[in-house]
XYZ file of N, CA and C in Angstrom:
228
model
N 0.798 -0.808 0.027
C -0.062 -0.152 0.148
C 0.742 1.406 0.143
N 0.213 2.401 -0.427
C 0.959 3.436 -0.591
C 0.281 4.579 0.255
N 1.799 4.290 1.487
C 1.283 4.736 3.031
C 1.832 6.527 2.772
N 0.365 7.160 2.883
C 0.222 8.676 3.077
C 0.231 9.117 4.397
N 1.163 10.264 5.154
C 0.997 10.943 5.934
C -0.658 10.783 6.734
N -1.094 11.704 7.802
C -2.390 11.191 8.423
C -2.509 12.939 7.400
N -4.026 12.684 7.185
C -4.688 13.573 6.199
C -4.562 15.194 6.531
N -4.315 15.448 7.970
C -4.372 16.908 8.396
C -2.829 17.306 8.626
N -2.148 16.679 7.528
C -1.102 17.075 8.103
C -0.256 18.160 6.648
N -0.193 19.328 7.213
C 0.097 19.745 6.224
C 1.344 19.510 4.954
N 1.203 19.753 3.680
C 2.533 19.328 2.923
C 3.327 20.310 2.441
N 4.043 21.121 3.070
C 5.263 21.807 3.445
C 5.981 21.289 4.208
N 5.662 20.414 5.102
C 6.309 19.688 6.214
C 6.499 18.334 6.318
N 6.233 18.048 4.882
C 6.323 16.129 4.372
C 7.538 16.593 3.880
N 8.561 15.356 3.586
C 9.834 15.248 2.651
C 9.676 14.849 1.320
N 10.073 14.939 0.673
C 9.840 14.652 -1.167
C 9.342 12.950 -0.920
N 9.363 12.548 -0.625
C 9.200 10.799 -0.978
C 8.042 11.197 -0.139
N 7.444 11.202 0.978
C 5.980 11.701 1.316
C 5.256 12.338 0.279
N 6.405 13.630 0.106
C 4.983 14.534 -1.403
C 4.486 13.596 -2.273
N 5.476 12.890 -2.714
C 5.395 11.961 -3.862
C 4.279 10.958 -3.625
N 4.543 9.968 -2.786
C 3.486 9.240 -2.175
C 2.133 10.197 -1.927
N 1.758 11.209 -1.739
C 0.742 12.004 -1.516
C 0.192 11.984 -3.142
N 0.881 12.377 -3.876
C 0.481 12.997 -4.768
C -0.142 11.518 -6.146
N 0.922 10.219 -5.781
C 0.603 9.268 -6.385
C -0.614 8.376 -6.101
N -1.230 8.886 -4.450
C -2.021 8.224 -4.042
C -3.381 8.873 -4.506
N -3.268 9.990 -4.952
C -4.265 11.376 -5.203
C -4.563 11.001 -6.543
N -3.803 10.488 -7.371
C -3.776 10.178 -8.492
C -4.605 8.871 -8.924
N -3.791 7.914 -8.296
C -4.886 6.359 -8.662
C -5.902 6.705 -8.058
N -6.223 7.327 -7.175
C -8.044 7.759 -6.023
C -8.941 8.296 -7.837
N -7.968 8.718 -8.462
C -8.867 9.099 -9.097
C -9.594 8.089 -10.482
N -9.194 7.228 -10.660
C -9.251 6.160 -11.521
C -9.338 6.826 -13.124
N -7.706 6.943 -13.398
C -7.546 7.942 -14.672
C -7.843 6.495 -16.125
N -7.952 6.735 -17.311
C -7.941 5.937 -18.584
C -6.205 6.289 -18.555
N -5.352 7.128 -18.660
C -4.370 7.508 -18.836
C -3.806 7.690 -17.980
N -1.971 7.323 -17.680
C -1.207 7.951 -16.412
C -0.241 8.627 -17.384
N 0.182 9.437 -17.143
C 1.730 9.793 -17.832
C 2.875 9.965 -16.415
N 3.975 9.010 -16.042
C 4.618 9.229 -15.072
C 6.089 9.622 -15.397
N 6.644 10.841 -15.000
C 7.967 11.017 -15.153
C 9.245 10.845 -14.421
N 9.898 9.870 -14.565
C 10.887 9.471 -13.113
C 9.606 9.143 -11.980
N 8.618 8.394 -12.145
C 7.983 7.964 -11.351
C 8.925 8.071 -9.061
N 9.463 7.187 -9.673
C 10.388 6.259 -8.561
C 11.767 6.992 -7.851
N 11.804 8.362 -8.241
C 12.424 9.657 -7.414
C 11.595 9.358 -5.988
N 12.558 9.231 -4.954
C 12.423 9.731 -3.505
C 11.644 8.561 -3.116
N 11.134 7.939 -3.488
C 10.421 6.728 -3.108
C 11.092 5.610 -2.600
N 10.719 4.951 -1.088
C 11.287 3.889 -0.622
C 11.380 2.250 -1.611
N 11.593 1.467 -0.682
C 11.433 -0.026 -1.489
C 10.299 -0.635 -1.265
N 9.290 -0.281 0.015
C 8.273 -0.321 0.097
C 6.756 0.299 -0.801
N 7.153 1.496 -0.834
C 6.137 2.413 -1.628
C 6.710 1.221 -3.115
N 7.953 1.286 -3.748
C 8.149 1.635 -5.152
C 7.516 0.210 -5.316
N 7.404 -0.767 -4.595
C 6.389 -2.179 -4.691
C 5.239 -1.770 -4.463
N 4.465 -1.234 -4.011
C 3.302 -0.873 -4.109
C 2.772 0.208 -5.264
N 3.722 1.123 -6.074
C 3.647 1.072 -6.988
C 3.791 0.476 -8.319
N 4.581 -0.692 -8.182
C 4.787 -1.656 -9.147
C 3.417 -2.399 -9.163
N 2.903 -2.900 -8.111
C 1.839 -3.518 -8.239
C 0.085 -2.741 -8.680
N 0.275 -1.404 -8.235
C -0.505 -0.433 -8.862
C -0.508 -0.270 -10.640
N 0.437 -0.283 -10.726
C 1.027 -0.294 -12.219
C 0.298 -1.511 -13.359
N 0.753 -2.473 -12.343
C 0.544 -3.786 -12.879
C -1.126 -4.022 -12.944
N -1.792 -3.491 -11.657
C -3.522 -4.025 -12.075
C -3.988 -2.137 -12.875
N -3.414 -1.390 -13.661
C -3.930 -0.603 -13.680
C -4.364 -0.580 -15.203
N -5.669 -0.718 -15.158
C -6.539 -1.211 -16.628
C -6.281 -0.484 -17.786
N -5.737 0.639 -17.162
C -5.629 1.711 -18.590
C -4.332 1.763 -19.405
N -3.936 3.011 -19.921
C -2.680 2.836 -20.436
C -1.932 3.645 -20.081
N -0.408 3.247 -19.878
C 0.308 4.305 -18.692
C 1.676 4.181 -19.617
N 2.322 5.869 -19.652
C 3.385 5.886 -20.612
C 4.120 6.496 -18.898
N 5.427 5.345 -19.156
C 6.124 5.878 -18.152
C 7.760 6.536 -18.232
N 8.147 7.410 -18.112
C 9.663 7.849 -18.430
C 10.371 7.513 -17.477
N 11.851 6.413 -17.332
C 12.373 6.648 -16.256
C 13.831 6.224 -16.571
N 15.066 6.357 -15.863
C 16.088 5.847 -15.872
C 16.441 4.643 -14.933
N 15.346 4.451 -14.454
C 15.374 3.034 -13.341
C 15.214 1.954 -14.405
N 16.038 1.086 -15.142
C 15.836 0.128 -15.767
C 14.963 -1.164 -14.972
N 15.684 -1.282 -13.816
C 14.887 -2.361 -13.147
C 13.580 -2.084 -13.172
N 12.926 -1.285 -12.693
C 11.655 -0.826 -12.415
C 10.814 -0.982 -13.976
N 11.456 -0.454 -14.869
C 10.825 -0.502 -16.458
C 10.634 -1.874 -16.726
N 11.752 -2.931 -16.144
C 11.498 -4.440 -16.546
C 10.555 -5.259 -15.665
N 10.284 -4.532 -14.529
C 9.322 -5.269 -13.288
C 7.456 -4.766 -13.922
N 7.766 -3.394 -14.734
C 6.313 -2.823 -14.567
C 6.189 -3.349 -16.367
């Protein structure tokens, strides 16, 4: 699961990884038809990275992913 900080936490006090998780959660909850992800693995810890991989594997729409992380690209 993409663990997000408590909902009342101000975004300006979050770390880069926490901000990225919040943005990914928000995006996935909108259930889009298309995902355009530019370097989505930046600032993510291993557990969040695995959750993102699982979310992309389950995603029924089209995903365009731009990344230098070849291992991640091979997995999704």
